[in-house]
PDB file of C-alpha atoms in Angstrom:
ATOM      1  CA  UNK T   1     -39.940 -24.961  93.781  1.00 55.00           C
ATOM      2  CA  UNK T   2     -42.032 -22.255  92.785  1.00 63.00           C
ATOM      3  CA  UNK T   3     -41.865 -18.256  92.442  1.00 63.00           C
ATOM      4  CA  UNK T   4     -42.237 -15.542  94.208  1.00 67.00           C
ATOM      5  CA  UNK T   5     -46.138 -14.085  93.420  1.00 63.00           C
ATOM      6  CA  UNK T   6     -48.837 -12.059  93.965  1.00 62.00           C
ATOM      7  CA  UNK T   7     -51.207 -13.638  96.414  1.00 60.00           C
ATOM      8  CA  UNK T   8     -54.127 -15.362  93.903  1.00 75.00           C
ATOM      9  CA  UNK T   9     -55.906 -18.347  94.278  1.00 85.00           C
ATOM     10  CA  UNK T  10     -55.866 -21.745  93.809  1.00 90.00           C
ATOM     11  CA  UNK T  11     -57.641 -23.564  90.723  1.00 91.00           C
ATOM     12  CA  UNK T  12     -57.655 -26.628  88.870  1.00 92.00           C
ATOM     13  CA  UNK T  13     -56.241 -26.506  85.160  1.00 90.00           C
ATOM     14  CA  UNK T  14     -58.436 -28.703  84.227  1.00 88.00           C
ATOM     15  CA  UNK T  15     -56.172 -30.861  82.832  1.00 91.00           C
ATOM     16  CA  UNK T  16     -53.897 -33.816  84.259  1.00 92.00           C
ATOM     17  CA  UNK T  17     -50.751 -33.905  85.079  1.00 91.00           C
ATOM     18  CA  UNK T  18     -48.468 -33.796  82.071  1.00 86.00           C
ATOM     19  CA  UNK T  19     -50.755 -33.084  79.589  1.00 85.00           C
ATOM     20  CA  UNK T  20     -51.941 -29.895  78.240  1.00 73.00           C
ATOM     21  CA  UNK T  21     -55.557 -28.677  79.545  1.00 66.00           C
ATOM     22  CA  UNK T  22     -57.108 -28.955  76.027  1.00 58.00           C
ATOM     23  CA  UNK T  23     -55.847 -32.730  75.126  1.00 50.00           C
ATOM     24  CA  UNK T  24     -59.074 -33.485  77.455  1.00 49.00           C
ATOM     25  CA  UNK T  25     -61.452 -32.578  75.179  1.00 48.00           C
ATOM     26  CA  UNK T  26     -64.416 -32.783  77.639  1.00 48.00           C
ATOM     27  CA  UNK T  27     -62.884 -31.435  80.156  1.00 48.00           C
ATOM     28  CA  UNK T  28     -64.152 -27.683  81.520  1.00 50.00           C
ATOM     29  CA  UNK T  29     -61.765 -24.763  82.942  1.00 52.00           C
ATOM     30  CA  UNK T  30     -63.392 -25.392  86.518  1.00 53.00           C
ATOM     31  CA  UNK T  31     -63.467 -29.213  87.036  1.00 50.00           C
ATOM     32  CA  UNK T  32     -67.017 -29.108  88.933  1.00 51.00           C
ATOM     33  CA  UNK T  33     -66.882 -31.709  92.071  1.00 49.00           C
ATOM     34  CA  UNK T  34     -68.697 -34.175  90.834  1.00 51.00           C
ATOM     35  CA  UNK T  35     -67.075 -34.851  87.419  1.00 50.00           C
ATOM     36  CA  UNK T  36     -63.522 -34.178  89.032  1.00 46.00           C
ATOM     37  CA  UNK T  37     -64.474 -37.149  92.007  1.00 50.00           C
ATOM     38  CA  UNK T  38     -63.913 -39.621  88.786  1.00 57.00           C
ATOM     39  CA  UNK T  39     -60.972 -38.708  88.277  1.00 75.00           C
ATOM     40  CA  UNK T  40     -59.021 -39.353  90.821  1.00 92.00           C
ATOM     41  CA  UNK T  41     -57.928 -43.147  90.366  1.00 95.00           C
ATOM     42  CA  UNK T  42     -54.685 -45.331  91.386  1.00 97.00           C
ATOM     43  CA  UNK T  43     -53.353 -46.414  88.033  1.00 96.00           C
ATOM     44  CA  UNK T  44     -54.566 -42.613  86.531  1.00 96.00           C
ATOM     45  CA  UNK T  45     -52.747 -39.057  86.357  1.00 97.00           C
ATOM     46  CA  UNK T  46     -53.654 -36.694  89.350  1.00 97.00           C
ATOM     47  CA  UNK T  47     -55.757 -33.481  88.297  1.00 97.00           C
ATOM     48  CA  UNK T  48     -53.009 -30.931  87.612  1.00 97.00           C
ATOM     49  CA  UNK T  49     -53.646 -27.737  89.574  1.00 97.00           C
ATOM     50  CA  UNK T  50     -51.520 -24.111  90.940  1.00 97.00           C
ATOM     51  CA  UNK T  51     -51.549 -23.090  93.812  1.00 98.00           C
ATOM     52  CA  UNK T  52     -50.338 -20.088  96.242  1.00 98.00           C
ATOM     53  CA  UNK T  53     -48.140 -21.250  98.912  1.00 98.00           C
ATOM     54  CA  UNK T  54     -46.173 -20.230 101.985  1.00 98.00           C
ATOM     55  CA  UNK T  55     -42.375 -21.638 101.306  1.00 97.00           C
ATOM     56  CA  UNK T  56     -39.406 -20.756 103.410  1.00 95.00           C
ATOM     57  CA  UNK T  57     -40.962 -17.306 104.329  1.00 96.00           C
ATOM     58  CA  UNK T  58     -42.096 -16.364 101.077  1.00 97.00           C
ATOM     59  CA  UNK T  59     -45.318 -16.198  99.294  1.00 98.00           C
ATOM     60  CA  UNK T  60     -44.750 -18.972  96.206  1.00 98.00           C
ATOM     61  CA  UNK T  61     -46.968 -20.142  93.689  1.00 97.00           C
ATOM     62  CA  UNK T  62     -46.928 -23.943  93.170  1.00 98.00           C
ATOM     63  CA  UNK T  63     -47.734 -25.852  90.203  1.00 98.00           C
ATOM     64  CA  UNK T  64     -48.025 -29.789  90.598  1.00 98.00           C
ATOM     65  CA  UNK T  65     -47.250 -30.374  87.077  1.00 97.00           C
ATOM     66  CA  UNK T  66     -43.685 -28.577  88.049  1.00 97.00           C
ATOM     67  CA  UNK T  67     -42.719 -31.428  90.041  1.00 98.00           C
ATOM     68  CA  UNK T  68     -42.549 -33.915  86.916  1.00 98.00           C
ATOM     69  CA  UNK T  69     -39.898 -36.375  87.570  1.00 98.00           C
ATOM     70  CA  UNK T  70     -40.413 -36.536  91.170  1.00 98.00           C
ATOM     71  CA  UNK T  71     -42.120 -38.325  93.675  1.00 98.00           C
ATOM     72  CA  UNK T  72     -44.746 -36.230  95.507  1.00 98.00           C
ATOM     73  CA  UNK T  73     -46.513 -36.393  98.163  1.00 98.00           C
ATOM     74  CA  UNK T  74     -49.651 -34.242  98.321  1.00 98.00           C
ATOM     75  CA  UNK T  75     -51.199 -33.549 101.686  1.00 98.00           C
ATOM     76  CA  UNK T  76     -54.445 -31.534 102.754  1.00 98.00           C
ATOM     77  CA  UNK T  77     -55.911 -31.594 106.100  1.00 97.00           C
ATOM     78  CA  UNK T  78     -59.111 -29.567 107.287  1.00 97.00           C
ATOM     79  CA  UNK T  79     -56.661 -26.562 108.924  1.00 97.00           C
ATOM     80  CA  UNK T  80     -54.347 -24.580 110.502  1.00 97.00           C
ATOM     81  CA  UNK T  81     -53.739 -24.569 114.199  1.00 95.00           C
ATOM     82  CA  UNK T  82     -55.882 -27.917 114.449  1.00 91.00           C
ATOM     83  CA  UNK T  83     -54.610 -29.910 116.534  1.00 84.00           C
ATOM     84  CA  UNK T  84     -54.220 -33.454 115.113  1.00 81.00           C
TER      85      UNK T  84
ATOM     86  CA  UNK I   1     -52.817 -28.075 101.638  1.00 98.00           C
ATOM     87  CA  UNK I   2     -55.470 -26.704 103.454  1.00 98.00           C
ATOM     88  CA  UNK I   3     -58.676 -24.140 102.731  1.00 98.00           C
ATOM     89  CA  UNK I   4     -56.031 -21.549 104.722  1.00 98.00           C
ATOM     90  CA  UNK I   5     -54.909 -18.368 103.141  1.00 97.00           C
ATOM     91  CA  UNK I   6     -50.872 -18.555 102.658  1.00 98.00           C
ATOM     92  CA  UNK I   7     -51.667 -15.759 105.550  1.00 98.00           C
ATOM     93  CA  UNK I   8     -52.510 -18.261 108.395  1.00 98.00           C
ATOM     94  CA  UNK I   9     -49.853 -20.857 107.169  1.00 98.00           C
ATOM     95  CA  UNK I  10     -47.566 -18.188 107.649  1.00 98.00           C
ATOM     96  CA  UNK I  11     -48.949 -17.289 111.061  1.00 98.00           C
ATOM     97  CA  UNK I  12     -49.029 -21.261 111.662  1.00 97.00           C
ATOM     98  CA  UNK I  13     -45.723 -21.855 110.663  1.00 97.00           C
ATOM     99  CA  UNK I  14     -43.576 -19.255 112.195  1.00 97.00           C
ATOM    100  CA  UNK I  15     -46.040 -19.215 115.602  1.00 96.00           C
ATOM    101  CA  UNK I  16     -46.399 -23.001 116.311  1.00 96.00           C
ATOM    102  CA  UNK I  17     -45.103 -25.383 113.727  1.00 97.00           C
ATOM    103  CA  UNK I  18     -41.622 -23.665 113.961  1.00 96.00           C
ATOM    104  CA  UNK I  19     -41.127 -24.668 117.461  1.00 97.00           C
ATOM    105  CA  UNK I  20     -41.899 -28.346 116.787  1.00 96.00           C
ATOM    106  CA  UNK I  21     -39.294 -28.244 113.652  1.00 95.00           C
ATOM    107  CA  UNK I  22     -36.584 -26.359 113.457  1.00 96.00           C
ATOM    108  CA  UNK I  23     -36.532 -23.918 110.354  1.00 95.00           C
ATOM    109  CA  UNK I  24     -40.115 -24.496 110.332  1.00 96.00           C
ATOM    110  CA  UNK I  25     -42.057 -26.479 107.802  1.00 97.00           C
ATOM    111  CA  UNK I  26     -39.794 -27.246 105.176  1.00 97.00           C
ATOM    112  CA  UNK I  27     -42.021 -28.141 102.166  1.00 97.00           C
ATOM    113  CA  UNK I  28     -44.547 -25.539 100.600  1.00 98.00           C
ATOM    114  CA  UNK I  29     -47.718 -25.004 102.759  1.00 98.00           C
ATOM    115  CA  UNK I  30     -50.265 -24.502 100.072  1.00 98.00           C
ATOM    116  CA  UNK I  31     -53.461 -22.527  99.902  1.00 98.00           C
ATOM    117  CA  UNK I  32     -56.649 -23.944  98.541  1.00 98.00           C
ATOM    118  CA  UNK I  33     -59.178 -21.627  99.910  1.00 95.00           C
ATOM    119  CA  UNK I  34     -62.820 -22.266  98.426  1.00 93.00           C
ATOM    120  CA  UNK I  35     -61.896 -25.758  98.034  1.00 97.00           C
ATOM    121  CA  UNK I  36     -61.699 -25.954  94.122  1.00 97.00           C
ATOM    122  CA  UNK I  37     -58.461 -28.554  94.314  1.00 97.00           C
ATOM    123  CA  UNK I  38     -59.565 -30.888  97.427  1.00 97.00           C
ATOM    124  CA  UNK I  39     -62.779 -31.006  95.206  1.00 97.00           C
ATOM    125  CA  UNK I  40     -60.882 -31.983  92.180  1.00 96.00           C
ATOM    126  CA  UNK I  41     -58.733 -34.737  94.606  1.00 97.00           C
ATOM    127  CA  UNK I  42     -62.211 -35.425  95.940  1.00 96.00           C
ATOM    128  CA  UNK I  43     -61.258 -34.500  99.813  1.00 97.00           C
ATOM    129  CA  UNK I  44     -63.446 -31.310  99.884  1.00 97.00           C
ATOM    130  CA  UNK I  45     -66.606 -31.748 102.085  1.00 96.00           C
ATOM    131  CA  UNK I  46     -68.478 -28.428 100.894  1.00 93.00           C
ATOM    132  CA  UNK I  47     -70.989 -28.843 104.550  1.00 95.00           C
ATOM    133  CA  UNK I  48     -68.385 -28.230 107.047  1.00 95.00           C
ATOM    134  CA  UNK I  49     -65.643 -26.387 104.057  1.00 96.00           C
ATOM    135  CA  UNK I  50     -62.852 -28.239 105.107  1.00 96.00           C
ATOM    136  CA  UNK I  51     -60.836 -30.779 103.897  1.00 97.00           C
ATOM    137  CA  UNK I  52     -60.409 -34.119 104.927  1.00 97.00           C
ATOM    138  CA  UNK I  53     -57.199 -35.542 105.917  1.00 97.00           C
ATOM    139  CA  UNK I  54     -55.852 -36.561 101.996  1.00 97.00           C
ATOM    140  CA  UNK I  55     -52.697 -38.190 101.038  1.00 98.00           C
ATOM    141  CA  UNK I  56     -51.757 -38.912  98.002  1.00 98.00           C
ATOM    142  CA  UNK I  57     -48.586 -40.713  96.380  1.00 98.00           C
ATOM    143  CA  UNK I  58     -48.203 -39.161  93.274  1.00 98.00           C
ATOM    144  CA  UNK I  59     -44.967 -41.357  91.114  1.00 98.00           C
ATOM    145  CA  UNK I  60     -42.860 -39.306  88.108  1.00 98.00           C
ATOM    146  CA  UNK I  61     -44.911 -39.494  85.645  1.00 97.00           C
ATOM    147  CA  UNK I  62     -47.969 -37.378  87.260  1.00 98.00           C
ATOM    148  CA  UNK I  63     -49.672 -40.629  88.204  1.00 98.00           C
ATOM    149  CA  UNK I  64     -51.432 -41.270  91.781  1.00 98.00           C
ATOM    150  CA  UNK I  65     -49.897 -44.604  93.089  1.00 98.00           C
ATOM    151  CA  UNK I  66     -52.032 -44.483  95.985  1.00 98.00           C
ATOM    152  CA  UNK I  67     -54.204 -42.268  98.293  1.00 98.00           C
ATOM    153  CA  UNK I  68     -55.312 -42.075 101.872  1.00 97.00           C
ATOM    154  CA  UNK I  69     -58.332 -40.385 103.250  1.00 97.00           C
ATOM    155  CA  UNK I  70     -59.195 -39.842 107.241  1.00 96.00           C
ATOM    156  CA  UNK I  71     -61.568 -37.356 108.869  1.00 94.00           C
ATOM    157  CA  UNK I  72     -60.469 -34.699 111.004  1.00 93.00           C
ATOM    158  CA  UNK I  73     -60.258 -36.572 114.347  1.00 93.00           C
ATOM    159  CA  UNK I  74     -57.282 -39.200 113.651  1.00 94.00           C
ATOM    160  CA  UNK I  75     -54.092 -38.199 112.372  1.00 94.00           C
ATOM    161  CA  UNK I  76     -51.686 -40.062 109.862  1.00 94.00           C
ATOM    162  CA  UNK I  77     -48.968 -42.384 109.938  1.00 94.00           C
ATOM    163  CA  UNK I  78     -46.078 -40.883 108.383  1.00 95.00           C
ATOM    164  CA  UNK I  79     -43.441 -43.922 108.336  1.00 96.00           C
ATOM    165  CA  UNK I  80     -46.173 -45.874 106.809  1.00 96.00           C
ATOM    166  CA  UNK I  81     -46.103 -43.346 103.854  1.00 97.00           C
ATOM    167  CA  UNK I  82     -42.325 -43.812 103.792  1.00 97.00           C
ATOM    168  CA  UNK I  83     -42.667 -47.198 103.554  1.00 97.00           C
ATOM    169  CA  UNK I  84     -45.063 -46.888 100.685  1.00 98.00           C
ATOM    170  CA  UNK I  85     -42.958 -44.676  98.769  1.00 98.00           C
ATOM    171  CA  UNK I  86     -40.152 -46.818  98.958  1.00 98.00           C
ATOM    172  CA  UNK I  87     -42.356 -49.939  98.053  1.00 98.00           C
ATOM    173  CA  UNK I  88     -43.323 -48.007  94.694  1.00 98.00           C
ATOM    174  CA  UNK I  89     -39.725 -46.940  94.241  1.00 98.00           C
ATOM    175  CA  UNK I  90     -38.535 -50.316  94.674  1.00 98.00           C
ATOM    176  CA  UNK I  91     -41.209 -52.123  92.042  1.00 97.00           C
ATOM    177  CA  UNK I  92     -40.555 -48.849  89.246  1.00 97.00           C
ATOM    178  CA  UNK I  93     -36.530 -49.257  89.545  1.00 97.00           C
ATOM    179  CA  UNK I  94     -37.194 -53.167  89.046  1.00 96.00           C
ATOM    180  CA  UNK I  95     -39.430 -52.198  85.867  1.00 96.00           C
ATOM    181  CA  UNK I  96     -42.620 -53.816  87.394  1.00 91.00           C
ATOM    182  CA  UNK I  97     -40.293 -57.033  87.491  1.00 95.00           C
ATOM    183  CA  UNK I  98     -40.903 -57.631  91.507  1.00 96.00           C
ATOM    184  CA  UNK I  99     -43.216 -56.955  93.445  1.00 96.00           C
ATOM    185  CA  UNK I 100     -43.756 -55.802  97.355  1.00 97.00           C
ATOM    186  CA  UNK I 101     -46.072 -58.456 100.099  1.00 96.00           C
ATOM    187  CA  UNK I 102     -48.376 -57.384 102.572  1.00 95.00           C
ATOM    188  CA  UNK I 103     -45.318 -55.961 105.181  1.00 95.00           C
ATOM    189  CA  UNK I 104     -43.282 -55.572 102.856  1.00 97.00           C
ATOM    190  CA  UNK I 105     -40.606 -53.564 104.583  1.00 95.00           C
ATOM    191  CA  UNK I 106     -37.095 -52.132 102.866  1.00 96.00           C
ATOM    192  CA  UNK I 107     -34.487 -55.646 103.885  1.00 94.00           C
ATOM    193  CA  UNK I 108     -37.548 -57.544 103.441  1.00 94.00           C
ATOM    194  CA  UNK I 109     -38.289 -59.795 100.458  1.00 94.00           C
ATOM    195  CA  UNK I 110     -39.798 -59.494  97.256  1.00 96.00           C
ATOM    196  CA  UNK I 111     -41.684 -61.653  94.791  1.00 95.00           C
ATOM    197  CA  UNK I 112     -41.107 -62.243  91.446  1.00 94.00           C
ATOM    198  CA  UNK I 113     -44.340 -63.099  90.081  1.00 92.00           C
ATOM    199  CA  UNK I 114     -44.667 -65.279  87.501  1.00 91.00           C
ATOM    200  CA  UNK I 115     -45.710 -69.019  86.561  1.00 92.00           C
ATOM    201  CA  UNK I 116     -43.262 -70.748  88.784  1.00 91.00           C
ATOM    202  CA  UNK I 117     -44.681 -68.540  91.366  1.00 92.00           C
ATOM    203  CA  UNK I 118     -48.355 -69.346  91.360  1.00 92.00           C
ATOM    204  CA  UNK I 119     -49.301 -71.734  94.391  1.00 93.00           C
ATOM    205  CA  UNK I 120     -45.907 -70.928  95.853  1.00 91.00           C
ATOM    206  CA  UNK I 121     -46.379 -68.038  97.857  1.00 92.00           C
ATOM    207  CA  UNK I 122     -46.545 -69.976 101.121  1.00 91.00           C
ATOM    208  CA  UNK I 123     -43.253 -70.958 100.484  1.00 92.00           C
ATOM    209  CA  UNK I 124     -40.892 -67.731 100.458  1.00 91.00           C
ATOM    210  CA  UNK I 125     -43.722 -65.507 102.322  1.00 93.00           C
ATOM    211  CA  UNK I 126     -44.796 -66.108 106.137  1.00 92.00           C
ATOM    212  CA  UNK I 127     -48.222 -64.107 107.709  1.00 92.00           C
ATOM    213  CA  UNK I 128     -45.493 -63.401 110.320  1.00 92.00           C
ATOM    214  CA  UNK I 129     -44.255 -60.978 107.922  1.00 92.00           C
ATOM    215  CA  UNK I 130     -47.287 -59.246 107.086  1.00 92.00           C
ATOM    216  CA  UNK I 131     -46.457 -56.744 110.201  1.00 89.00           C
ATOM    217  CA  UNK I 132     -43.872 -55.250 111.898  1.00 83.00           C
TER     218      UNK I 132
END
């Protein structure tokens, strides 16, 4: 999923997934770190987000909120050529 | 995801990870550099800016079913996350009707919890099946 881009980078929405940014009411463009920690919860929506992404050898942008009706798995680890 | 630039995964990908899988990685390798998402997943450690080792199980409807968090050193169990998956997929297609024990493994029984469960458990469910 996704489409070809320009390289840009990768932010928050601020909203959740599945709802539009300005149903949260409190909620600022740039989730800062410690507000955005409460968020995430079993039981809750995950913070929606886009993202630039390398796919099949092209440069993508990914939106999380895209992949609505399927089961995702998100992944981050702290970086390329580590070694675990 | 990873504080990378699509750059480096690209260089990752078609240099390393391409001779461990053929076609390379085949899911999107995404780029969170400054660490604005893993902060909003709450992964990011903004001392050493990198992210820990974060997975989440995220179900249709945009809601986190459950999450995983290691540091760098120790890697993850990917047929365990299988297994999770298809432990959520099992209890949503039974409309929350059954539910998954400690083991719980696809073959493997469920319980249907209710009244004529409660104090029962010992009966249908062994603590030889909470592991493989």
């Amino acid at each position: 999923m996704g489409e070809d881009i320009k390289v840009g980078c990768a932010r928050p929405t601020g909203g959740l997934v599945g709802e539009a940014p300005n149903a949260e009411t409190s909620s600022p463009k740039d989730v800062p770190a410690k507000e955005a920690v409460a968020m995430i919860k079993v039981g809750k929506k995950a913070p929606d987000f886009s993202a630039p992404a390398y796919h099949q050898g092209k440069f993508v942008s990914v939106k999380l909120s895209e992949y609505l009706g399927k089961w995702v798995l998100l992944c981050f680890y702290p970086g390329d050529f580590t070694f675990v | 995801m990873s504080i990378d630039s699509v750059f480096v995964h690209k260089m990752w990908n078609d240099h390393e990870l391409a001779k461990m899988v053929k076609g390379g990685v085949p899911f999107p390798m995404l780029s969170d550099a400054g660490g604005k998402v893993g902060s909003a997943f709450a992964v990011y450690d903004d001392e050493a800016g990198v992210e820990m080792r974060g997975r989440f199980i995220i179900d249709p409807e945009g809601v986190i079913q459950g999450y995983e968090v290691l540091t760098p050193p120790v890697g993850r169990n990917v047929s365990e996350t299988i297994r999770q998956v298809q432990a959520f997929q099992l209890v949503r297609d039974s409309k929350g009707t059954e539910a998954t024990p400690s083991g719980w493994k696809p073959g493997r029984i469920t319980l249907k919890p209710g009244p004529d469960l409660v104090g029962k458990v010992w009966e249908v469910w062994k603590t030889s099946m909470a592991a493989d």
